[in-house]
Coordinates of C-alpha atoms and ligand atoms in Angstrom, one line a residue:
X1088 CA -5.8 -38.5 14.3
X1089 CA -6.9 -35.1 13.4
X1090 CA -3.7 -33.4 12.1
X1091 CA -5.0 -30.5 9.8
X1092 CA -4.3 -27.5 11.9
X1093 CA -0.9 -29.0 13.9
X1094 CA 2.6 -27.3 13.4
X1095 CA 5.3 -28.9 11.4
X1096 CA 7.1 -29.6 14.6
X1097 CA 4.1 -31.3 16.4
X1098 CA 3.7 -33.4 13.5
X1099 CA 7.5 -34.2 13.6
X1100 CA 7.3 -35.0 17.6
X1101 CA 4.1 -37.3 17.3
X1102 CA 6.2 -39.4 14.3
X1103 CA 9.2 -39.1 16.4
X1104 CA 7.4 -40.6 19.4
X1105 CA 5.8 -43.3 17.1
X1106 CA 2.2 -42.0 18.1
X1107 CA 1.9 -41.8 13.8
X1108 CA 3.6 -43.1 10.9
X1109 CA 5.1 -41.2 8.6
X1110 CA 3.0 -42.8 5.8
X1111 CA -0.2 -42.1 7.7
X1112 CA 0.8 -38.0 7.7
X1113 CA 1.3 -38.3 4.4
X1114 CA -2.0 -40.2 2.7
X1115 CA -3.9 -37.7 6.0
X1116 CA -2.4 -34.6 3.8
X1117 CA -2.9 -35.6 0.7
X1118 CA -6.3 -37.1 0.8
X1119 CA -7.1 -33.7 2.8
X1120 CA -5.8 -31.8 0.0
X1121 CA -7.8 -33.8 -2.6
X1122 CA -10.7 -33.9 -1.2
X1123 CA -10.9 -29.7 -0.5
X1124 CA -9.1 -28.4 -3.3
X1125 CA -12.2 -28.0 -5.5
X1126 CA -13.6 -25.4 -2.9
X1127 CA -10.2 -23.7 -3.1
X1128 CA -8.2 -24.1 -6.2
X1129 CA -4.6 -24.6 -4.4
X1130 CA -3.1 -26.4 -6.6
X1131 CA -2.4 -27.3 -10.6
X1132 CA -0.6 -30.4 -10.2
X1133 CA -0.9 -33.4 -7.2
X1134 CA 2.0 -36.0 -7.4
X1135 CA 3.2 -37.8 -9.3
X1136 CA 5.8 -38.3 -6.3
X1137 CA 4.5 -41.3 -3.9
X1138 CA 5.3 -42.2 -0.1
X1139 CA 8.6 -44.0 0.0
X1140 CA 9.2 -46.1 3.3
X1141 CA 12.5 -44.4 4.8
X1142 CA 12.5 -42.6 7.6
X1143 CA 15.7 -41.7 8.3
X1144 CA 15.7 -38.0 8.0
X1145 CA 14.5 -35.9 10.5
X1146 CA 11.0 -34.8 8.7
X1147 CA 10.4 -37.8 7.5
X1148 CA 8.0 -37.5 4.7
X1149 CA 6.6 -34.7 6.4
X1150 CA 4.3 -33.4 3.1
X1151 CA 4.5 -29.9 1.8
X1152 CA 3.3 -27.5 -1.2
X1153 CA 5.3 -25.9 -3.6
X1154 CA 4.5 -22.6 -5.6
X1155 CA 4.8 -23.7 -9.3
X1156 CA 7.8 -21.5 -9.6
X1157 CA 10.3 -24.0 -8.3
X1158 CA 11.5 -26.3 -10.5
X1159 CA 11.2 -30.1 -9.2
X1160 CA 13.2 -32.5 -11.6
X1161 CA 10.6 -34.0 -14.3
X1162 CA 7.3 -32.5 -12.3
X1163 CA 5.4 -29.9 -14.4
X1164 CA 6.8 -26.4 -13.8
X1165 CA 4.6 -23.7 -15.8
X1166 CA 5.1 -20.6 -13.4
X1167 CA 1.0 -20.7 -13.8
X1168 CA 2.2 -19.8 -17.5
X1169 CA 0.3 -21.1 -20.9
X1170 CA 3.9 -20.4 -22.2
X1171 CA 5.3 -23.2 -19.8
X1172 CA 2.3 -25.4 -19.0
X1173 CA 4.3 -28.6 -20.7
X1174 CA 7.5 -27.2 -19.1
X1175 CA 9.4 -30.6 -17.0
X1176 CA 12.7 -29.1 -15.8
X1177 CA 15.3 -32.0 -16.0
X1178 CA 16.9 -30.6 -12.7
X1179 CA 15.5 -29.6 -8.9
X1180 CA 15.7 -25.8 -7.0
X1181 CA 18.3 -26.1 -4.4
X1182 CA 15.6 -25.4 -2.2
X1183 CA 13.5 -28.5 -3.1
X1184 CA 16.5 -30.6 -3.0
X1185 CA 17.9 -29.2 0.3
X1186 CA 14.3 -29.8 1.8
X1187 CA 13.6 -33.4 0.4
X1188 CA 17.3 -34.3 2.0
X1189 CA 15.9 -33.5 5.1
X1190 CA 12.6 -35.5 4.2
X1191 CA 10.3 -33.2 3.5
X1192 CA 8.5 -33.8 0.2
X1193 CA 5.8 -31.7 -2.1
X1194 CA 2.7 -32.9 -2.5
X1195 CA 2.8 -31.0 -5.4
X1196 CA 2.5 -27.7 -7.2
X1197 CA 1.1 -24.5 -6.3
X1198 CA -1.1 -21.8 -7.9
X1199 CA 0.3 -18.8 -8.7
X1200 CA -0.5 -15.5 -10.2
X1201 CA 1.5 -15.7 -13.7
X1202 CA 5.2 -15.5 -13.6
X1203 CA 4.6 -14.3 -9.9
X1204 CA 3.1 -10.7 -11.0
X1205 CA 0.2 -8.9 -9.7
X1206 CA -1.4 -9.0 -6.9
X1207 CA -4.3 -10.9 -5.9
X1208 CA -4.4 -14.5 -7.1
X1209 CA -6.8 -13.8 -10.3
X1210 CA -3.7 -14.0 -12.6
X1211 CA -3.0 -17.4 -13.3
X1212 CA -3.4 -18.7 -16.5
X1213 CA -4.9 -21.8 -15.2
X1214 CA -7.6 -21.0 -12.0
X1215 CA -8.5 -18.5 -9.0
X1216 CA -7.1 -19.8 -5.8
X1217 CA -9.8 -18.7 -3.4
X1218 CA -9.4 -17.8 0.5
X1219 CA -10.1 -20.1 3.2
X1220 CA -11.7 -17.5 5.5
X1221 CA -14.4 -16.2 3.0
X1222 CA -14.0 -18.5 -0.6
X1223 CA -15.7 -15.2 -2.8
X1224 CA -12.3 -13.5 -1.3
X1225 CA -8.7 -13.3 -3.1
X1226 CA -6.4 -15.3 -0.6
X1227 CA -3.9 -12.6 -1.7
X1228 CA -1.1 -12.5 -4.3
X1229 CA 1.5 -13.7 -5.8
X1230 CA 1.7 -17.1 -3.6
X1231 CA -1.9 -17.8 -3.4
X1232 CA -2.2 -21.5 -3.5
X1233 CA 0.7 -21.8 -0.6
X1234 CA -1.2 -19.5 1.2
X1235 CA -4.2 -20.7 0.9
X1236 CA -3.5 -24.5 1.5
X1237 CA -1.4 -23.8 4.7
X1238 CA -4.3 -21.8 6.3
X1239 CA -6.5 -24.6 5.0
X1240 CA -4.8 -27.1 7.0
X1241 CA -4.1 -28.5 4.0
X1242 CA -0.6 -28.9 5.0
X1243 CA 1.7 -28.1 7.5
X1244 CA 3.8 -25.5 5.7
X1245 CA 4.5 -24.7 2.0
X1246 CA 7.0 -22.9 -0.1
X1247 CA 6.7 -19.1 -1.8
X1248 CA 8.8 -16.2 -3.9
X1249 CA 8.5 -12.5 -2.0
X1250 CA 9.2 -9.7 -4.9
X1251 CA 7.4 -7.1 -3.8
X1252 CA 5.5 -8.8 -0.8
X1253 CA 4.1 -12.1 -2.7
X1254 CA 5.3 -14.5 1.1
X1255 CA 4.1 -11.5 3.2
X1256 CA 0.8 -10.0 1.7
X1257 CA -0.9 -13.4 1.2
X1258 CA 0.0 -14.3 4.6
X1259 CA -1.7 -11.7 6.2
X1260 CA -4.6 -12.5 4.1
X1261 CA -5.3 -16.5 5.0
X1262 CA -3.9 -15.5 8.6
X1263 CA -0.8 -17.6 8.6
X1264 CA 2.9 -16.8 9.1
X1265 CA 4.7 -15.5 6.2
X1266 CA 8.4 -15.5 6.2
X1267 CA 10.9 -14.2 3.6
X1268 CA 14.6 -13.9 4.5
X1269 CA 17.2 -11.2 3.8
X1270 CA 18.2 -11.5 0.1
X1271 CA 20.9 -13.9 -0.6
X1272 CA 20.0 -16.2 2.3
X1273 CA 17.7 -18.9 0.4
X1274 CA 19.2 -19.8 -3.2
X1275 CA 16.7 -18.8 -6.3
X1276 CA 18.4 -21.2 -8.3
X1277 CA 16.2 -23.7 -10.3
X1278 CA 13.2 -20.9 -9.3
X1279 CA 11.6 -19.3 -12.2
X1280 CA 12.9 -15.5 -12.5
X1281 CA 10.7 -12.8 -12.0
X1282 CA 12.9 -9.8 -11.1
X1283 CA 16.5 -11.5 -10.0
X1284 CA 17.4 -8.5 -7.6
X1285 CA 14.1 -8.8 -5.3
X1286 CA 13.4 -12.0 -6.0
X1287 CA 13.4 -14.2 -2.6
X1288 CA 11.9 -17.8 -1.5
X1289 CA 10.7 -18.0 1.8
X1290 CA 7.9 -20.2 3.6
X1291 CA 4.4 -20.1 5.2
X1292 CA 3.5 -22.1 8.2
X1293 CA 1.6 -22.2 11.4
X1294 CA 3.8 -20.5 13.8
X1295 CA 7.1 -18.6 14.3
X1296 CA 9.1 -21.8 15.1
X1297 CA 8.3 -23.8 12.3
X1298 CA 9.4 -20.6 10.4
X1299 CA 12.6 -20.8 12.0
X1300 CA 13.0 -24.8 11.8
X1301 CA 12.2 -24.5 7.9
X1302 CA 15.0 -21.4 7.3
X1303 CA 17.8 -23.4 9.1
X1304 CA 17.3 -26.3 6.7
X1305 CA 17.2 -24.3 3.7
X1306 CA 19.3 -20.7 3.8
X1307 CA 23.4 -21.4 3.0
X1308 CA 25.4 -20.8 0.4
X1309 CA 24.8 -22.1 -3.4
X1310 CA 27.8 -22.2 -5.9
X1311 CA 25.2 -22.7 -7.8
X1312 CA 23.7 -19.3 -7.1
X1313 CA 25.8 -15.9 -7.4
X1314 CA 24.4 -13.9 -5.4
X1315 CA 23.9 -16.3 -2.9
X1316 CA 25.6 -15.6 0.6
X1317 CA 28.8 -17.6 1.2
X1318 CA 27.8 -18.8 4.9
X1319 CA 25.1 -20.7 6.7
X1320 CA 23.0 -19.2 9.3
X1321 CA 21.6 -21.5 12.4
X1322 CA 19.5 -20.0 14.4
X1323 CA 20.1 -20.6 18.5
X1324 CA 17.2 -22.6 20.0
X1325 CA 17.8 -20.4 23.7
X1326 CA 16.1 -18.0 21.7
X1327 CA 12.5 -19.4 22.2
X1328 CA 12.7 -18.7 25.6
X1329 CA 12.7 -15.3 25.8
X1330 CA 9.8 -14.1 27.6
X1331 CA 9.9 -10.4 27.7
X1332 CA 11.1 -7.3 25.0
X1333 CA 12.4 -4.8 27.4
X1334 CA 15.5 -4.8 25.3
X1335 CA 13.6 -4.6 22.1
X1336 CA 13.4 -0.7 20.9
X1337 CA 10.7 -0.7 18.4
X1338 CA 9.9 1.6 15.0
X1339 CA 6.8 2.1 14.3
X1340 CA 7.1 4.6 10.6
X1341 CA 4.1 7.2 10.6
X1342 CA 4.3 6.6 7.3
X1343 CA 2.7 3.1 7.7
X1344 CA -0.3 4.8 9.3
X1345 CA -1.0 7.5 6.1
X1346 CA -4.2 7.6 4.2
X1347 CA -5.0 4.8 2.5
X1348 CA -5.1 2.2 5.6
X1349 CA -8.5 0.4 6.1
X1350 CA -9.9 1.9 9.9
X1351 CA -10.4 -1.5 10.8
X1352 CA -6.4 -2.6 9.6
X1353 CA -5.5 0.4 11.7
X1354 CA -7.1 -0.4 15.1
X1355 CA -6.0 -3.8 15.4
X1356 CA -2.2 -3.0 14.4
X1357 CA -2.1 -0.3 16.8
X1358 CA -3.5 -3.1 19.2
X1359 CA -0.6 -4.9 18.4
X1360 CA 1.7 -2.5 19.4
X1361 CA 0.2 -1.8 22.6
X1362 CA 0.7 -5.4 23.2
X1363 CA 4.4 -5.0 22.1
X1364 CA 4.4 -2.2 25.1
X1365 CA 3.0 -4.2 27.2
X1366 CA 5.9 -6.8 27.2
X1367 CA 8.2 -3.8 27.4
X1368 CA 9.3 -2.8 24.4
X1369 CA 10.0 1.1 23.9
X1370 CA 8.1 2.2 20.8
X1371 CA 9.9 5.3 19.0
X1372 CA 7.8 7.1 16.7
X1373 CA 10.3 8.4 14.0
X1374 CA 10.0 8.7 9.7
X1375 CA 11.0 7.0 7.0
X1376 CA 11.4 9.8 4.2
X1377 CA 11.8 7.9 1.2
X1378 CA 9.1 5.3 1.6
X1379 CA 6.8 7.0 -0.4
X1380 CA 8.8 6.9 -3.5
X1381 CA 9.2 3.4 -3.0
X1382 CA 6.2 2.0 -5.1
X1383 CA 7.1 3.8 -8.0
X1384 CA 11.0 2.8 -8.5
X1385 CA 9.8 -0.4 -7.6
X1386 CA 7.7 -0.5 -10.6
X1387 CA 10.1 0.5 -12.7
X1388 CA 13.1 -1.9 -11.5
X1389 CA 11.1 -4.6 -11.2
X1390 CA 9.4 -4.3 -15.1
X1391 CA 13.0 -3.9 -16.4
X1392 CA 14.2 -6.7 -14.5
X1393 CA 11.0 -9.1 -16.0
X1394 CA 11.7 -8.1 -19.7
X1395 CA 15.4 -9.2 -19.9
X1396 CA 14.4 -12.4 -17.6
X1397 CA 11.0 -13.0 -19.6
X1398 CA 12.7 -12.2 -22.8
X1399 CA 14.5 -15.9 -22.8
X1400 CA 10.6 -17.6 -23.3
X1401 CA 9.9 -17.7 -27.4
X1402 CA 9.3 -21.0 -27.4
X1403 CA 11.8 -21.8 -30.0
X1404 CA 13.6 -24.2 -27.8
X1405 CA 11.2 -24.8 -24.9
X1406 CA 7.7 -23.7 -24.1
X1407 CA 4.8 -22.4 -25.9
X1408 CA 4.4 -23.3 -29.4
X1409 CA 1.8 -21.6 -31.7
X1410 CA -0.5 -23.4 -34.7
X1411 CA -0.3 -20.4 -36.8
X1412 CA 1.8 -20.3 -39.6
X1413 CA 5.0 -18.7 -39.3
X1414 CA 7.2 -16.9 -42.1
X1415 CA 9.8 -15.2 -40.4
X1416 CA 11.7 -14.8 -36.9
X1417 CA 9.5 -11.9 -35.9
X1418 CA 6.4 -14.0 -36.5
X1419 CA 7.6 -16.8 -34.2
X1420 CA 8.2 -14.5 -31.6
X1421 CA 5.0 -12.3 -32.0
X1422 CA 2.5 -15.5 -32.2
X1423 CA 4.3 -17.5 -29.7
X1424 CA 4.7 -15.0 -27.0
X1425 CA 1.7 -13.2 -27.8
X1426 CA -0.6 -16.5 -27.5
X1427 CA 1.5 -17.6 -24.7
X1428 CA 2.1 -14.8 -22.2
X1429 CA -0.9 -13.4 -20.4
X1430 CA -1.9 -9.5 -19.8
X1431 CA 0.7 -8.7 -17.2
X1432 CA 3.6 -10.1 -18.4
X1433 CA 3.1 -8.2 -21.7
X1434 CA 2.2 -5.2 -19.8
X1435 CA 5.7 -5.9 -18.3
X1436 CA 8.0 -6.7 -21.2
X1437 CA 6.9 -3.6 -22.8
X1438 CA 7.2 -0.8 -19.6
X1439 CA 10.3 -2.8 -19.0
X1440 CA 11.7 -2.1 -22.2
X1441 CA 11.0 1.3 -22.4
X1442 CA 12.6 2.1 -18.9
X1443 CA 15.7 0.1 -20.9
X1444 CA 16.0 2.0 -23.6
X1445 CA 18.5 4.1 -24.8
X1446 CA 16.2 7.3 -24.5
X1447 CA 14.8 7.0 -21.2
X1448 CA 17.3 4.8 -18.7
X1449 CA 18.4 8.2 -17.6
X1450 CA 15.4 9.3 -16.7
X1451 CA 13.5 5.8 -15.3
X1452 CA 15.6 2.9 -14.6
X1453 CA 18.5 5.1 -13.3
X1454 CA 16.4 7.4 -11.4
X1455 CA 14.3 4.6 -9.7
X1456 CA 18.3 3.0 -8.8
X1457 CA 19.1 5.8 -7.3
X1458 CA 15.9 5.7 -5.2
X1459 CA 16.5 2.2 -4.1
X1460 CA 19.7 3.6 -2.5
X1461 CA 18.0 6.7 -1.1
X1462 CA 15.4 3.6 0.4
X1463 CA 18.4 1.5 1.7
X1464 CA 20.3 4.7 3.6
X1465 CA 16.8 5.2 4.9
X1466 CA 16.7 1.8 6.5
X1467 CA 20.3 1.7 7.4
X1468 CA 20.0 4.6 9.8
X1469 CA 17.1 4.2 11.2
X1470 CA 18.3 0.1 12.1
X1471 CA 21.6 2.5 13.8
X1472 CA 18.5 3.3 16.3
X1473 CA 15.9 0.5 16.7
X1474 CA 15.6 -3.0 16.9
X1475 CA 12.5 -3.7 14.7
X1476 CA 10.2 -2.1 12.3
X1477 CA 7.1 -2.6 12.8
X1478 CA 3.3 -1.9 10.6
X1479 CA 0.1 -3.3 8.6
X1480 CA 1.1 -5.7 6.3
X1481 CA -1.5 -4.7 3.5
X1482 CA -3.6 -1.3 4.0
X1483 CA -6.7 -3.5 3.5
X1484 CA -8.3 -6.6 4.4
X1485 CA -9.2 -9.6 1.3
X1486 CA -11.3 -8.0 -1.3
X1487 CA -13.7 -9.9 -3.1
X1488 CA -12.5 -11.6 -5.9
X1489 CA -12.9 -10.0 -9.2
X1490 CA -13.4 -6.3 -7.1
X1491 CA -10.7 -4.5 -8.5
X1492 CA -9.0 -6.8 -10.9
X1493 CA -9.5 -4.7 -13.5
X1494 CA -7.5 -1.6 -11.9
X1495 CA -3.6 -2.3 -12.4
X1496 CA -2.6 1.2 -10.7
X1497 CA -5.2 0.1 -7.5
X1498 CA -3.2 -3.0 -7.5
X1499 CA 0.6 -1.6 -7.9
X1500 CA -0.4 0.4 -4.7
X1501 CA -1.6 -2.0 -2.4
X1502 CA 2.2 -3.2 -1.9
X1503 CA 3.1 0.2 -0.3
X1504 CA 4.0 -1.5 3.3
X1505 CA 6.1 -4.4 1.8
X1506 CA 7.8 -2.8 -1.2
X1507 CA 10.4 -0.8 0.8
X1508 CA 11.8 -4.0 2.5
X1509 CA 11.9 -6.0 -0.4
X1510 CA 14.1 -2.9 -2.4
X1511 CA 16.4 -3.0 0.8
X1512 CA 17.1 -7.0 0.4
X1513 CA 15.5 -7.3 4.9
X1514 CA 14.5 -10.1 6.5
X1515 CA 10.2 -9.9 6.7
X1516 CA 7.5 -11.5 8.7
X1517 CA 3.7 -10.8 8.7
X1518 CA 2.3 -12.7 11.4
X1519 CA -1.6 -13.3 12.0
X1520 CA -3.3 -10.2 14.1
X1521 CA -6.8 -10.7 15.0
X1522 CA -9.4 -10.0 12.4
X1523 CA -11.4 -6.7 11.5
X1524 CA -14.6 -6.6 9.4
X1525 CA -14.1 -5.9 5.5
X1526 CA -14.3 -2.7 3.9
X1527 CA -17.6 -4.1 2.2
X1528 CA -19.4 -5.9 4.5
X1529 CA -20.1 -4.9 8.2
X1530 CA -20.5 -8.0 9.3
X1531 CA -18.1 -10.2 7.7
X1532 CA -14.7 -10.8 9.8
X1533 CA -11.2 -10.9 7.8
X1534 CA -7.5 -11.8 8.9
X1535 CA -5.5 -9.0 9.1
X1536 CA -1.3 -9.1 9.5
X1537 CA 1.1 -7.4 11.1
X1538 CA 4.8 -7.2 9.0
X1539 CA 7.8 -6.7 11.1
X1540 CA 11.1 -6.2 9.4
X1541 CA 14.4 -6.5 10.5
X1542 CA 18.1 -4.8 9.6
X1543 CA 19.7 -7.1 6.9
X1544 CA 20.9 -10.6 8.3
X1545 CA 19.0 -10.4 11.6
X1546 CA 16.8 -13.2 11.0
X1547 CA 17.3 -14.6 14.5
X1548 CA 16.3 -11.3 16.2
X1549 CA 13.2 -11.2 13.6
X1550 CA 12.3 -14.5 15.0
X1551 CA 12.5 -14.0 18.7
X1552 CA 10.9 -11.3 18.7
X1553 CA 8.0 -12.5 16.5
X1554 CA 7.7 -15.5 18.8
X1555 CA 7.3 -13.7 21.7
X1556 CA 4.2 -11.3 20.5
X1557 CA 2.8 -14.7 19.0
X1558 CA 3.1 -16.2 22.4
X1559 CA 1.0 -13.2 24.0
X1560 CA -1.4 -12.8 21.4
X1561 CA -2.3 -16.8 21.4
X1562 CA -4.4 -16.6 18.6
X1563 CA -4.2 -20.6 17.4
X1564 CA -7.5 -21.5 17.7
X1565 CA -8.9 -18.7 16.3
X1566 CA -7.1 -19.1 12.7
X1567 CA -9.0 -21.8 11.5
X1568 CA -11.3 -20.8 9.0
X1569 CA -14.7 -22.1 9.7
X1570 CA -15.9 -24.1 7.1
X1571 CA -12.0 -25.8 7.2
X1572 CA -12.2 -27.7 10.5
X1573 CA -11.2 -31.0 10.3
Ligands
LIG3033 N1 2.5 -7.0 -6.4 C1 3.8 -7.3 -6.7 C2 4.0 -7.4 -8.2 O1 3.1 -7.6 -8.9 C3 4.1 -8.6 -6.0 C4 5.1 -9.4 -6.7 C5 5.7 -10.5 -5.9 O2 6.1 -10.3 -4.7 N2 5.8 -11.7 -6.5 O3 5.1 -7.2 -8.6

């Protein structure tokens, strides 16, 4: 049966119904997987877990991928890090364990972009994951290989970190739906830190459902996890049968539509909204002052937060270990670190440490907190007005790889859409929006995505909503990348 390109709920109904075994979905997935990951570079690691015959969960073996940033008890974890590429954790994520309860299982482990920084998929230490819809493109950043191998069909769904918009932006890219909750709803514990106070797990999949199904298995208090929320959310099932969004008032920042945004990126968002119109929302056109700082404290916060988490790897106890002689502490630390962290980390460390220091937390890190606030008052009031907010994911469509790899401040900007959110802690989704052709190539068609956001802990509005544009705008069969059928 040709399974590649079903949801994770169609899969669980045709096992449920006993129209497949479970151990059929599982060798169809990971023979798929092994036999494309060559063209694509998904993933660093396959196994060594192998199909166990009990069914008595309700996703029965149902396979997934992982980003290597989640650490599976005695599986490989290297956060796509030289300085953690013999890592094996002695203990599971709470996410990984909550799913394999439910039955769900990982193929395996993900490429990543190093530590989770940087955006485009070029930064692992290990390969380039490459896009399904056009394999010389990026397939977007930091959670490329879930990205990539959900919109390969190379699974039904797959697991991802959103800092600055790792879940969101590569969704848009491979044209699948990227989800992060509000933070605090999914545990981080037993995920590899990047910056604690962004930091957030979510999912890719093929629809808006499976989204939902996925989040109600996994969000919930951790006592394992301080800043964890101490309650469960469940999301209502009557919400999938909403049909219309006259009482959905919709925000639509003009700030989103600034210079910088592709034409093409433009035009089909705008689409979108008319679409959203169309099923009767109201769209209010009103501002969001302080986005436009928002890259900038981001990039300050999130460096400082990466050099006191990062600072734990020397490789004394765990981790890289350099062959070069060593005659004091400082030379440990400067040849292990130094051989084992790549460019971006290092770039990282030492921004982060300056924004730290004595001299200057005044004028950075305390300035770019106080922005953060200014951001979340911003979002606060206008979520006093509107239901939804609603804009491009990324400003362009998947470069090729390599094009500007070499350009850190191009990079840092390209999260202007997503950043905001992601200081405020919101619930995200960037959901598949036709396709425009690339900034380079007339001819060439690529995915574009359109984020919505949420106030804090309304996931279940986020989803409704969602699902009813995905409804109208039908776009299943058009998702599959062409040389990906099955
Ligand atoms: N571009 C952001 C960064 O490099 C994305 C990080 C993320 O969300 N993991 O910080």
């Amino acid at each position: 049966m040709n399974l590649a390109y079903k949801s994770l709920l169609e899969i669980k109904e045709l096992i449920d119904s006993g129209e497949i075994s479970s151990r059929e979905v599982w060798e169809y997935f990971k023979s798929r997987s092994e036999e494309l990951n060559s063209d694509l570079g998904v993933f660093l690691s396959i196994g060594p877990k192998e199909f166990e015959e009990k069914n008595n969960t309700p996703l029965s073996w149902i396979p997934l991928w992982v980003k290597d940033i989640f650490c599976e008890k005695w599986i490989t974890t290297s956060g796509a890090s030289r300085m953690l590429e013999n890592y094996i954790p002695p203990y599971d994520a709470t996410l990984i364990k909550r799913l394999n309860e439910a039955g769900m299982n990982a193929l395996g482990k993900c490429n990543m972009d190093e530590f989770a920084m940087w955006s485009s998929g070029e930064n692992s230490a290990f390969l380039t994951t490459k896009n399904p819809h056009g394999t010389d493109r990026i397939p977007g950043w930091s959670s490329s290989g879930s990205a990539s191998a959900v919109a390969a069909g190379l699974v039904p769904a797959a697991l991802g970190t959103d800092t600055g918009w790792s879940i969101r932006q590569p969704a848009s890219m491979c044209w699948v739906v990227g989800f992060k909750p509000s933070y605090g709803r999914n545990s981080r514990f037993g995920v590899i830190p990047m910056a604690s106070s962004l930091d957030c797990p979510g999912t890719f999949t093929r629809d808006v459902k499976d989204a939902a199904y996925l989040y109600d298995i996994m969000n919930g208090e951790d006592k394992l996890e301080s800043s964890s929320l101490s309650w469960k959310d469940s999301i209502d099932s009557k919400i999938w049968e909403t049909k219309d969004l006259s009482w959905v008032k919709v925000w639509v920042p003009k700030e989103y539509f600034e210079q910088g945004l592709d034409v093409g990126v433009k035009e089909q968002i705008k689409s979108a909204i008319a679409k959203l119109k169309e099923l009767g929302a109201e769209i209010i056109d009103i501002s969001l002052p302080m986005t436009k700082y928002a890259v900038a404290a981001y990039y300050i916060i999130c460096p400082a937060e990466v050099t006191t988490n990062l600072a734990r790897l020397d490789g004394i106890r765990y981790g890289y270990n350099s062959e070069l002689p060593n005659n004091n502490l400082e030379e440990i630390y400067l040849h292990n670190r130094g051989e084992g962290l790549g460019n971006e980390p290092k770039r990282r460390s030492i921004l982060g440490s300056y924004v730290l220091s004595a001299w200057f937390y005044d004028a950075y890190f305390k300035k770019a907190a106080q922005i953060r606030t200014l951001i979340i008052e911003d979002f606060k009031k206008a979520f006093s007005e509107v239901d939804i907010i609603v804009g491009p994911t990324t400003p362009w469509v998947a470069w090729k790889i390599g094009e500007i790899s070499e350009d850190p401040l191009k990079m840092y900007l390209e999260d202007a859409y997503t950043i905001p959110a992601s200081l405020a802690g919101l619930p995200g989704i960037s959901l598949p929006c036709w396709f425009t052709t690339s900034n380079d190539n007339e001819k060439e068609s690529l995915p574009v995505g359109l984020q919505m956001l949420t106030n804090r802990l309304q996931e279940e509005k986020l989803f409704q909503i969602a699902h009813v544009l995905e409804q109208s705008l039908n776009l299943w069969d058009s998702l599959i990348p062409k040389n990906f059928q099955a």
